């Protein structure tokens, strides 16, 4: 059976951070929207991802009246709360009182998503889980359509004024942009992270390490879980990383045994790279979050970039609806790309500084020494420099 739904101002494809944040923003301005999400509610709410929001992301949530979605997840200064072990020696990141990062938060993505869903539904939002086989049509006209198959197997078509493609890097939204329009710029760092989800808490919430064997980290993913990270060659496979090796290597790079240890429930090898697609809009389609860009996880900027895109698009759409003025929508792609490239520049510098400071087999000893000096400039003094005389 095929049916056509009532018209919505915006159809949001994807119920991750970008899509749900945008939906909540629009709901607060009385702009009709429908969020289509391929996964079930249980799957989406339990999906584990990075858990840091910078000051800009937190500020945007406050400005839109959504402070409640991160309440209870503030842990003071985001950077000052993180210890970096430099060859086993504990150092702290430098931060000033006026640092924007002092207002950042640790908030596991699944908690943020759960809260965004709860608020969206509580306030009357239209969120449709189990939306399969989504396809976009007539996006270069004034009357785009979104077609999908619902959980009952019925084909539905929704007419709208605009489509927000926030369905991630492997989603369908970006594929609707003609190949001769879309460009992709990519930077490959030349190494990967072995990432593992462990059923153990992280205390402190984030511990990073630079070691001659490579970068390592343990970062909170909630009160009973943490994510482990180990720099490794791109050619490594999961078979080369049994659980015992992961824990032993983490102990070595952190300089002391990690406690407690516990079950590792998932793991993967993730190549580090940065990706930017341009333009971020075509016709009535606007790309948000990972559908438009991937950033090095070392930067912890993925969620913050998604919130930035949602904020820019929501404000542009509100301006269009209230003033019948499309200038902000017309400049959406340029505005977001400018911010994205600035964040990519910072992410590349930070990623290379941290990784080149440790294992010299990738870039050589000269680059290791340069990176180490750059890293030292970001860290507070060693405790050894404060011994009594």
GROMACS .gro file of C-alpha atoms in nm:
model
  389
    1UNK     CA    1   0.000   0.000   0.000
    2UNK     CA    2   0.120   0.350  -0.082
    3UNK     CA    3  -0.001   0.671   0.084
    4UNK     CA    4   0.091   1.039   0.073
    5UNK     CA    5   0.129   1.223   0.402
    6UNK     CA    6   0.041   1.582   0.477
    7UNK     CA    7   0.297   1.839   0.380
    8UNK     CA    8   0.567   1.934   0.630
    9UNK     CA    9   0.795   2.234   0.610
   10UNK     CA   10   1.100   2.013   0.666
   11UNK     CA   11   1.163   1.641   0.644
   12UNK     CA   12   1.470   1.549   0.847
   13UNK     CA   13   1.636   1.229   0.731
   14UNK     CA   14   1.827   1.072   1.019
   15UNK     CA   15   1.762   1.069   1.392
   16UNK     CA   16   2.113   1.118   1.525
   17UNK     CA   17   2.251   1.424   1.704
   18UNK     CA   18   2.223   1.657   1.404
   19UNK     CA   19   1.870   1.554   1.304
   20UNK     CA   20   1.723   1.541   1.654
   21UNK     CA   21   1.882   1.872   1.752
   22UNK     CA   22   1.745   2.037   1.438
   23UNK     CA   23   1.402   1.889   1.503
   24UNK     CA   24   1.397   2.030   1.855
   25UNK     CA   25   1.515   2.371   1.732
   26UNK     CA   26   1.239   2.389   1.470
   27UNK     CA   27   0.973   2.265   1.711
   28UNK     CA   28   1.051   2.555   1.941
   29UNK     CA   29   0.978   2.796   1.657
   30UNK     CA   30   0.656   2.628   1.548
   31UNK     CA   31   0.801   2.503   1.218
   32UNK     CA   32   0.652   2.170   1.117
   33UNK     CA   33   0.899   1.888   1.067
   34UNK     CA   34   0.908   1.510   1.044
   35UNK     CA   35   1.214   1.310   1.153
   36UNK     CA   36   1.269   0.980   0.970
   37UNK     CA   37   1.505   0.733   1.136
   38UNK     CA   38   1.601   0.396   0.990
   39UNK     CA   39   1.677   0.228   1.323
   40UNK     CA   40   1.449   0.132   1.607
   41UNK     CA   41   1.424   0.358   1.909
   42UNK     CA   42   1.609   0.104   2.123
   43UNK     CA   43   1.893   0.080   1.870
   44UNK     CA   44   1.929   0.455   1.834
   45UNK     CA   45   1.924   0.521   2.206
   46UNK     CA   46   2.189   0.259   2.282
   47UNK     CA   47   2.424   0.338   1.991
   48UNK     CA   48   2.764   0.423   2.142
   49UNK     CA   49   2.953   0.723   2.006
   50UNK     CA   50   3.193   0.992   2.125
   51UNK     CA   51   3.085   1.199   2.421
   52UNK     CA   52   3.219   1.554   2.424
   53UNK     CA   53   3.055   1.887   2.346
   54UNK     CA   54   3.259   2.205   2.325
   55UNK     CA   55   3.149   2.538   2.465
   56UNK     CA   56   2.988   2.640   2.137
   57UNK     CA   57   2.770   2.330   2.132
   58UNK     CA   58   2.660   2.377   2.493
   59UNK     CA   59   2.590   2.746   2.432
   60UNK     CA   60   2.371   2.667   2.132
   61UNK     CA   61   2.161   2.424   2.334
   62UNK     CA   62   2.112   2.690   2.601
   63UNK     CA   63   2.018   2.954   2.346
   64UNK     CA   64   1.745   2.729   2.204
   65UNK     CA   65   1.607   2.639   2.547
   66UNK     CA   66   1.751   2.287   2.546
   67UNK     CA   67   1.988   2.306   2.841
   68UNK     CA   68   1.805   2.013   3.000
   69UNK     CA   69   1.946   1.764   2.746
   70UNK     CA   70   2.295   1.800   2.893
   71UNK     CA   71   2.204   1.871   3.255
   72UNK     CA   72   2.388   1.646   3.496
   73UNK     CA   73   2.678   1.587   3.256
   74UNK     CA   74   2.898   1.883   3.338
   75UNK     CA   75   3.231   1.786   3.486
   76UNK     CA   76   3.398   2.121   3.514
   77UNK     CA   77   3.665   2.227   3.268
   78UNK     CA   78   3.659   1.980   2.979
   79UNK     CA   79   4.029   2.008   2.901
   80UNK     CA   80   4.162   2.073   3.250
   81UNK     CA   81   3.976   1.759   3.358
   82UNK     CA   82   4.183   1.549   3.117
   83UNK     CA   83   4.521   1.412   3.208
   84UNK     CA   84   4.780   1.338   2.942
   85UNK     CA   85   5.050   1.089   3.024
   86UNK     CA   86   5.368   1.182   2.840
   87UNK     CA   87   5.582   0.868   2.849
   88UNK     CA   88   5.412   0.784   3.180
   89UNK     CA   89   5.449   1.130   3.335
   90UNK     CA   90   5.120   1.298   3.427
   91UNK     CA   91   5.063   1.637   3.269
   92UNK     CA   92   4.757   1.863   3.244
   93UNK     CA   93   4.632   2.057   2.944
   94UNK     CA   94   4.682   2.431   2.970
   95UNK     CA   95   4.359   2.628   3.001
   96UNK     CA   96   4.293   2.986   3.099
   97UNK     CA   97   3.995   3.119   3.293
   98UNK     CA   98   3.856   3.267   2.974
   99UNK     CA   99   3.892   2.945   2.776
  100UNK     CA  100   3.575   2.846   2.592
  101UNK     CA  101   3.649   2.483   2.670
  102UNK     CA  102   3.589   2.558   3.038
  103UNK     CA  103   3.219   2.536   2.951
  104UNK     CA  104   3.237   2.208   2.762
  105UNK     CA  105   3.081   1.885   2.884
  106UNK     CA  106   3.133   1.513   2.875
  107UNK     CA  107   2.799   1.369   2.764
  108UNK     CA  108   2.797   1.023   2.601
  109UNK     CA  109   2.620   1.047   2.267
  110UNK     CA  110   2.360   0.786   2.355
  111UNK     CA  111   2.260   0.992   2.662
  112UNK     CA  112   2.232   1.309   2.454
  113UNK     CA  113   2.026   1.125   2.192
  114UNK     CA  114   1.799   0.975   2.457
  115UNK     CA  115   1.738   1.319   2.602
  116UNK     CA  116   1.678   1.480   2.261
  117UNK     CA  117   1.425   1.208   2.174
  118UNK     CA  118   1.246   1.244   2.507
  119UNK     CA  119   1.215   1.622   2.475
  120UNK     CA  120   1.114   1.609   2.107
  121UNK     CA  121   0.834   1.359   2.169
  122UNK     CA  122   0.724   1.528   2.490
  123UNK     CA  123   0.680   1.856   2.302
  124UNK     CA  124   0.476   1.700   2.023
  125UNK     CA  125   0.743   1.617   1.765
  126UNK     CA  126   0.680   1.372   1.481
  127UNK     CA  127   0.955   1.106   1.498
  128UNK     CA  128   0.920   0.792   1.287
  129UNK     CA  129   1.149   0.499   1.365
  130UNK     CA  130   1.195   0.205   1.131
  131UNK     CA  131   1.184   0.421   0.816
  132UNK     CA  132   1.350   0.198   0.555
  133UNK     CA  133   1.440   0.251   0.189
  134UNK     CA  134   1.434   0.631   0.213
  135UNK     CA  135   1.467   0.809  -0.120
  136UNK     CA  136   1.466   1.179  -0.209
  137UNK     CA  137   1.289   1.317  -0.515
  138UNK     CA  138   1.258   1.650  -0.695
  139UNK     CA  139   1.510   1.816  -0.463
  140UNK     CA  140   1.590   2.077  -0.727
  141UNK     CA  141   1.227   2.195  -0.736
  142UNK     CA  142   1.009   2.389  -0.495
  143UNK     CA  143   0.819   2.073  -0.401
  144UNK     CA  144   1.062   1.799  -0.300
  145UNK     CA  145   0.934   1.458  -0.191
  146UNK     CA  146   1.067   1.198   0.050
  147UNK     CA  147   0.957   0.837   0.005
  148UNK     CA  148   1.011   0.558   0.258
  149UNK     CA  149   0.879   0.225   0.379
  150UNK     CA  150   0.740   0.227   0.733
  151UNK     CA  151   0.767  -0.043   1.000
  152UNK     CA  152   0.442  -0.202   0.877
  153UNK     CA  153   0.577  -0.235   0.524
  154UNK     CA  154   0.368   0.042   0.368
  155UNK     CA  155   0.526   0.287   0.126
  156UNK     CA  156   0.473   0.648   0.226
  157UNK     CA  157   0.549   0.974   0.050
  158UNK     CA  158   0.589   1.303   0.232
  159UNK     CA  159   0.581   1.636   0.050
  160UNK     CA  160   0.780   1.920   0.202
  161UNK     CA  161   0.947   2.253   0.137
  162UNK     CA  162   1.297   2.151   0.248
  163UNK     CA  163   1.491   1.833   0.326
  164UNK     CA  164   1.760   1.814   0.594
  165UNK     CA  165   1.995   1.524   0.523
  166UNK     CA  166   2.143   1.423   0.858
  167UNK     CA  167   2.167   1.047   0.806
  168UNK     CA  168   2.540   1.014   0.850
  169UNK     CA  169   2.837   0.937   0.630
  170UNK     CA  170   2.680   0.623   0.477
  171UNK     CA  171   2.329   0.765   0.447
  172UNK     CA  172   2.127   0.818   0.132
  173UNK     CA  173   2.086   1.197   0.150
  174UNK     CA  174   2.424   1.290   0.007
  175UNK     CA  175   2.382   1.047  -0.283
  176UNK     CA  176   2.089   1.260  -0.404
  177UNK     CA  177   2.333   1.537  -0.499
  178UNK     CA  178   2.452   1.492  -0.861
  179UNK     CA  179   2.807   1.360  -0.892
  180UNK     CA  180   2.908   1.653  -1.113
  181UNK     CA  181   2.801   1.896  -0.838
  182UNK     CA  182   2.947   1.733  -0.527
  183UNK     CA  183   3.319   1.732  -0.450
  184UNK     CA  184   3.497   1.534  -0.179
  185UNK     CA  185   3.821   1.644  -0.010
  186UNK     CA  186   3.997   1.386   0.207
  187UNK     CA  187   4.305   1.375   0.429
  188UNK     CA  188   4.440   1.035   0.537
  189UNK     CA  189   4.663   1.043   0.845
  190UNK     CA  190   4.837   0.714   0.770
  191UNK     CA  191   4.747   0.527   1.089
  192UNK     CA  192   4.441   0.388   1.262
  193UNK     CA  193   4.291   0.348   1.608
  194UNK     CA  194   4.202   0.013   1.752
  195UNK     CA  195   3.887   0.115   1.942
  196UNK     CA  196   3.722  -0.111   2.198
  197UNK     CA  197   3.413  -0.070   2.415
  198UNK     CA  198   3.469  -0.208   2.764
  199UNK     CA  199   3.217  -0.266   3.041
  200UNK     CA  200   3.424  -0.078   3.298
  201UNK     CA  201   3.400   0.284   3.420
  202UNK     CA  202   3.667   0.539   3.336
  203UNK     CA  203   3.821   0.714   3.635
  204UNK     CA  204   3.929   0.982   3.557
  205UNK     CA  205   3.671   1.046   3.286
  206UNK     CA  206   3.940   1.084   3.020
  207UNK     CA  207   4.299   0.964   3.026
  208UNK     CA  208   4.520   1.020   2.720
  209UNK     CA  209   4.874   0.896   2.666
  210UNK     CA  210   5.161   0.972   2.428
  211UNK     CA  211   5.409   0.685   2.421
  212UNK     CA  212   5.686   0.562   2.194
  213UNK     CA  213   5.457   0.270   2.105
  214UNK     CA  214   5.181   0.509   1.998
  215UNK     CA  215   4.883   0.707   2.126
  216UNK     CA  216   4.642   0.553   2.379
  217UNK     CA  217   4.335   0.664   2.572
  218UNK     CA  218   4.052   0.554   2.796
  219UNK     CA  219   3.745   0.782   2.786
  220UNK     CA  220   3.411   0.756   2.963
  221UNK     CA  221   3.099   0.638   2.783
  222UNK     CA  222   2.877   0.646   3.090
  223UNK     CA  223   2.888   0.526   3.451
  224UNK     CA  224   2.957   0.163   3.356
  225UNK     CA  225   3.138   0.182   3.023
  226UNK     CA  226   3.446   0.332   2.863
  227UNK     CA  227   3.604   0.342   2.520
  228UNK     CA  228   3.966   0.230   2.478
  229UNK     CA  229   4.186   0.366   2.199
  230UNK     CA  230   4.521   0.239   2.073
  231UNK     CA  231   4.710   0.380   1.775
  232UNK     CA  232   4.797   0.103   1.532
  233UNK     CA  233   4.903   0.052   1.167
  234UNK     CA  234   4.634   0.068   0.900
  235UNK     CA  235   4.709  -0.294   0.813
  236UNK     CA  236   4.622  -0.431   1.158
  237UNK     CA  237   4.324  -0.666   1.186
  238UNK     CA  238   4.098  -0.751   1.479
  239UNK     CA  239   4.248  -1.099   1.491
  240UNK     CA  240   4.578  -0.937   1.590
  241UNK     CA  241   4.411  -0.770   1.888
  242UNK     CA  242   4.271  -1.026   2.132
  243UNK     CA  243   4.133  -0.879   2.455
  244UNK     CA  244   4.442  -0.961   2.662
  245UNK     CA  245   4.667  -0.777   2.417
  246UNK     CA  246   4.443  -0.470   2.429
  247UNK     CA  247   4.459  -0.447   2.808
  248UNK     CA  248   4.834  -0.521   2.819
  249UNK     CA  249   4.910  -0.258   2.554
  250UNK     CA  250   4.695  -0.002   2.734
  251UNK     CA  251   4.884  -0.074   3.058
  252UNK     CA  252   5.217  -0.023   2.879
  253UNK     CA  253   5.124   0.305   2.710
  254UNK     CA  254   4.957   0.451   3.018
  255UNK     CA  255   5.258   0.356   3.229
  256UNK     CA  256   5.066   0.167   3.497
  257UNK     CA  257   4.805  -0.109   3.519
  258UNK     CA  258   4.455  -0.001   3.427
  259UNK     CA  259   4.197  -0.090   3.692
  260UNK     CA  260   3.940  -0.220   3.683
  261UNK     CA  261   3.958  -0.440   3.378
  262UNK     CA  262   3.647  -0.603   3.240
  263UNK     CA  263   3.468  -0.750   2.940
  264UNK     CA  264   3.533  -0.595   2.598
  265UNK     CA  265   3.201  -0.604   2.415
  266UNK     CA  266   3.303  -0.464   2.075
  267UNK     CA  267   3.610  -0.351   1.886
  268UNK     CA  268   3.709  -0.223   1.544
  269UNK     CA  269   4.003  -0.076   1.354
  270UNK     CA  270   3.924   0.281   1.247
  271UNK     CA  271   4.152   0.465   0.999
  272UNK     CA  272   4.200   0.829   1.101
  273UNK     CA  273   4.099   1.077   0.833
  274UNK     CA  274   3.923   1.401   0.764
  275UNK     CA  275   3.655   1.433   0.493
  276UNK     CA  276   3.465   1.736   0.367
  277UNK     CA  277   3.192   1.733   0.101
  278UNK     CA  278   3.106   2.051  -0.087
  279UNK     CA  279   2.859   2.208  -0.137
  280UNK     CA  280   2.653   2.127   0.172
  281UNK     CA  281   2.330   2.218  -0.007
  282UNK     CA  282   2.173   2.151  -0.343
  283UNK     CA  283   1.827   2.268  -0.441
  284UNK     CA  284   1.605   2.217  -0.138
  285UNK     CA  285   1.841   1.962   0.023
  286UNK     CA  286   2.073   2.066   0.306
  287UNK     CA  287   2.339   1.832   0.448
  288UNK     CA  288   2.418   1.831   0.819
  289UNK     CA  289   2.671   1.656   1.041
  290UNK     CA  290   2.848   1.342   0.922
  291UNK     CA  291   2.650   1.348   0.598
  292UNK     CA  292   2.866   1.647   0.503
  293UNK     CA  293   3.194   1.592   0.688
  294UNK     CA  294   3.403   1.361   0.904
  295UNK     CA  295   3.662   1.500   1.142
  296UNK     CA  296   3.950   1.329   1.319
  297UNK     CA  297   3.816   1.176   1.643
  298UNK     CA  298   4.122   1.316   1.819
  299UNK     CA  299   3.954   1.656   1.803
  300UNK     CA  300   3.635   1.538   1.980
  301UNK     CA  301   3.445   1.779   1.753
  302UNK     CA  302   3.200   1.548   1.577
  303UNK     CA  303   2.894   1.628   1.791
  304UNK     CA  304   2.982   1.997   1.815
  305UNK     CA  305   3.004   2.026   1.436
  306UNK     CA  306   2.663   1.858   1.406
  307UNK     CA  307   2.512   2.110   1.648
  308UNK     CA  308   2.671   2.397   1.457
  309UNK     CA  309   2.514   2.281   1.130
  310UNK     CA  310   2.175   2.238   1.297
  311UNK     CA  311   2.194   2.584   1.450
  312UNK     CA  312   2.290   2.755   1.122
  313UNK     CA  313   2.019   2.576   0.923
  314UNK     CA  314   1.750   2.632   1.185
  315UNK     CA  315   1.822   3.005   1.208
  316UNK     CA  316   1.827   3.036   0.829
  317UNK     CA  317   1.496   2.854   0.799
  318UNK     CA  318   1.332   3.061   1.071
  319UNK     CA  319   1.449   3.373   0.890
  320UNK     CA  320   1.302   3.242   0.565
  321UNK     CA  321   0.965   3.157   0.724
  322UNK     CA  322   0.932   3.477   0.925
  323UNK     CA  323   1.074   3.724   0.672
  324UNK     CA  324   1.035   3.549   0.335
  325UNK     CA  325   1.407   3.611   0.288
  326UNK     CA  326   1.624   3.325   0.158
  327UNK     CA  327   1.964   3.490   0.195
  328UNK     CA  328   2.065   3.289   0.503
  329UNK     CA  329   1.954   2.965   0.341
  330UNK     CA  330   2.144   3.060   0.025
  331UNK     CA  331   2.462   3.111   0.229
  332UNK     CA  332   2.415   2.799   0.447
  333UNK     CA  333   2.677   2.593   0.267
  334UNK     CA  334   2.941   2.868   0.266
  335UNK     CA  335   2.877   2.949   0.633
  336UNK     CA  336   2.905   2.589   0.747
  337UNK     CA  337   3.201   2.506   0.526
  338UNK     CA  338   3.397   2.802   0.662
  339UNK     CA  339   3.343   2.674   1.016
  340UNK     CA  340   3.409   2.313   0.914
  341UNK     CA  341   3.742   2.393   0.750
  342UNK     CA  342   3.853   2.593   1.053
  343UNK     CA  343   3.776   2.293   1.276
  344UNK     CA  344   3.945   2.057   1.031
  345UNK     CA  345   4.260   2.270   1.039
  346UNK     CA  346   4.269   2.255   1.419
  347UNK     CA  347   4.193   1.883   1.416
  348UNK     CA  348   4.474   1.800   1.172
  349UNK     CA  349   4.724   2.002   1.376
  350UNK     CA  350   4.619   1.840   1.706
  351UNK     CA  351   4.604   1.488   1.564
  352UNK     CA  352   4.947   1.509   1.404
  353UNK     CA  353   5.102   1.679   1.707
  354UNK     CA  354   4.981   1.411   1.949
  355UNK     CA  355   5.054   1.111   1.727
  356UNK     CA  356   5.387   1.230   1.585
  357UNK     CA  357   5.504   1.300   1.942
  358UNK     CA  358   5.504   0.930   2.023
  359UNK     CA  359   5.576   0.662   1.765
  360UNK     CA  360   5.847   0.793   1.529
  361UNK     CA  361   5.810   0.507   1.283
  362UNK     CA  362   5.542   0.698   1.089
  363UNK     CA  363   5.703   1.039   1.030
  364UNK     CA  364   6.059   1.004   1.161
  365UNK     CA  365   6.260   1.145   1.450
  366UNK     CA  366   6.273   1.502   1.319
  367UNK     CA  367   5.895   1.529   1.310
  368UNK     CA  368   5.871   1.355   1.648
  369UNK     CA  369   6.093   1.619   1.810
  370UNK     CA  370   5.901   1.906   1.648
  371UNK     CA  371   5.568   1.755   1.750
  372UNK     CA  372   5.693   1.699   2.104
  373UNK     CA  373   5.784   2.069   2.138
  374UNK     CA  374   5.444   2.170   2.005
  375UNK     CA  375   5.280   1.932   2.251
  376UNK     CA  376   5.483   2.070   2.541
  377UNK     CA  377   5.344   2.416   2.462
  378UNK     CA  378   4.991   2.283   2.520
  379UNK     CA  379   5.070   2.122   2.855
  380UNK     CA  380   5.125   2.254   3.202
  381UNK     CA  381   5.467   2.205   3.366
  382UNK     CA  382   5.581   1.869   3.484
  383UNK     CA  383   5.539   1.799   3.854
  384UNK     CA  384   5.915   1.747   3.862
  385UNK     CA  385   5.958   2.117   3.785
  386UNK     CA  386   5.784   2.204   4.113
  387UNK     CA  387   6.001   2.003   4.350
  388UNK     CA  388   6.109   2.199   4.660
  389UNK     CA  389   6.460   2.340   4.647
   0.00000   0.00000   0.00000
